[in-house]
Amino acid sequence: MKILHIQTGMTPAGNAAFRLHTAMRKVGIDSSVVTLQPTIKRNKVYNLQKKTSLLACIALNSLYQKWVLKKKKVGTYFYSPLPLVTSNDELHKYVADADVIYLHWIAGGFLSSSDIERIAKTKKPVVFFMHDMWTMTGGCHHAFDCKEYYSGCNNCRMFESRCHIAHKQSEIKRKLFQKYDNLIFVSPSKWMAECARNSYILKGKYIHVIPNVVDEHIFKPIDKNIAKSILNLPQDKFIITFGCQAGTGNRFKGFDYLRDAINKTDLQNVQLVVYGSDYNQKTVDELKYPVTFLGPINDEYALSLICNATDLFVSPSLAESFGLTFLENILCNTPVIGFDCTAIPEIVQTDITGYLAKYKDADNLAKGIITIYNQHFKPQWRKNYNSQYIVGLHLNFVNNKISTI
């Protein structure tokens, strides 16, 4: 069986699509990846050649995206419309050679509705692996407390009044996704699967739930003092880590809540570590404890080392479709703290994997930090996770779909 994964871009660390591809190859599946952006070029990951026609489409879609975003309210979350035009003949050659196609994060000007329909018309199983809510909304990647996607995004909060962009995008997606039975939808969490089932776009479609893959042979416990020593972190400090590829500047990842919470505590020998962000004097000045910035992390082994050097991982994110960073730390026997929202409670569980704090409550977040600090807590969850079992879930449902299409 040949499986093709399609994604706009691919970072070498913390990327769910690349991890699934790698895990499939480890069990003997002929898996490959095609990306629009030139990123990883190894382990059967291919980048589309930047021919003149493709570059022209990228430029045109960039202008269209800027025009759309000018109509968006300041401070709202990430929004991606379907591209106006594409030039993906090279991509469709890869599609023709595959038995099963996985569509991952395809926003950012990669696949148009016409591209998706062309792939669907092959009658091969086409799996939408939903890494956020974009597939089921009029273009936003997380709806937070908005329920407009239940009814077609008629009154999208992200845009000024009388702007119908999100509704038109919803109609395009609904018409396309409801037309083809070989389009299969997978969510990494029960929470997001339920969102999809309630959505205007995917209502009536069967939504499978299969967790994301993390390689437990990379993310495994090692001696914390050794990990701290390698990273030049003090061994006598209690290390509290915040990390995401977006860094502290993304307010939806909740660093402001961590700052407020940690400043409410009075703990001894504590040091903060931040990865995903370079040194920031403003952050240093706002925190009562010393902080080390590790910058962007582009290697799985380095990421595992950080997880092992950490005594407590805190991520007060306001929305997660799964929560990969939580799982990475848990597999390294590091306790985690997150807010009680979206898919986070499926991984962060008080007294089992760490502490589940009240949503947007810095006082309760501080309580969780103090509780874990005093308990010397270790998660009791690693034995429940098996990446090969998750790959098996993918194979089982794909084989079932092949036999029925």
XYZ file of N, CA, C and O in Angstrom, residues 222-235 294 301-302 304-306 308-309:
88
model
N 14.862 10.077 30.741
C 16.278 9.930 31.064
C 16.528 10.716 32.348
O 15.655 11.453 32.819
N 17.679 10.568 32.923
C 18.004 11.252 34.173
C 17.897 12.770 33.995
O 18.527 13.343 33.101
N 17.102 13.410 34.843
C 16.873 14.858 34.702
C 18.150 15.660 34.877
O 18.354 16.679 34.203
N 18.997 15.251 35.790
C 20.236 16.002 36.007
C 21.153 15.953 34.786
O 21.841 16.926 34.459
N 21.161 14.801 34.107
C 21.965 14.689 32.887
C 21.400 15.612 31.811
O 22.138 16.332 31.130
N 20.073 15.592 31.657
C 19.427 16.456 30.656
C 19.694 17.927 30.955
O 19.999 18.713 30.048
N 19.598 18.303 32.239
C 19.862 19.693 32.614
C 21.316 20.076 32.341
O 21.602 21.188 31.869
N 22.209 19.145 32.609
C 23.630 19.420 32.398
C 23.930 19.653 30.919
O 24.665 20.582 30.555
N 23.353 18.830 30.049
C 23.579 18.975 28.605
C 23.086 20.333 28.109
O 23.709 20.966 27.252
N 21.961 20.802 28.672
C 21.373 22.078 28.252
C 21.916 23.272 29.038
O 21.445 24.397 28.873
N 22.917 23.024 29.889
C 23.506 24.078 30.722
C 22.467 24.740 31.625
O 22.508 25.951 31.860
N 21.555 23.941 32.125
C 20.568 24.416 33.091
C 20.994 23.980 34.497
O 21.560 22.894 34.666
N 20.746 24.784 35.507
C 21.180 24.450 36.867
C 20.474 23.211 37.412
O 19.245 23.108 37.349
N 21.248 22.272 37.920
C 20.673 21.029 38.427
C 19.946 21.213 39.753
O 19.113 20.391 40.132
N 15.598 29.230 25.019
C 16.306 28.241 24.214
C 16.109 28.448 22.714
O 16.719 27.742 21.910
N 15.116 15.151 19.042
C 15.943 14.711 20.173
C 16.225 15.878 21.127
O 16.232 15.694 22.351
N 16.428 17.062 20.571
C 16.607 18.246 21.416
C 15.330 18.540 22.196
O 15.376 18.894 23.380
N 13.061 16.339 23.106
C 12.968 15.324 24.159
C 13.885 15.665 25.334
O 13.526 15.473 26.502
N 15.065 16.179 25.011
C 16.016 16.568 26.061
C 15.428 17.675 26.940
O 15.554 17.650 28.176
N 14.754 18.647 26.321
C 14.114 19.732 27.079
C 13.015 19.167 27.983
O 12.888 19.548 29.153
N 12.844 16.281 29.279
C 13.460 15.547 30.388
C 14.138 16.469 31.391
O 14.236 16.132 32.573
N 14.615 17.610 30.935
C 15.237 18.570 31.849
C 14.200 19.350 32.647
O 14.527 20.026 33.625
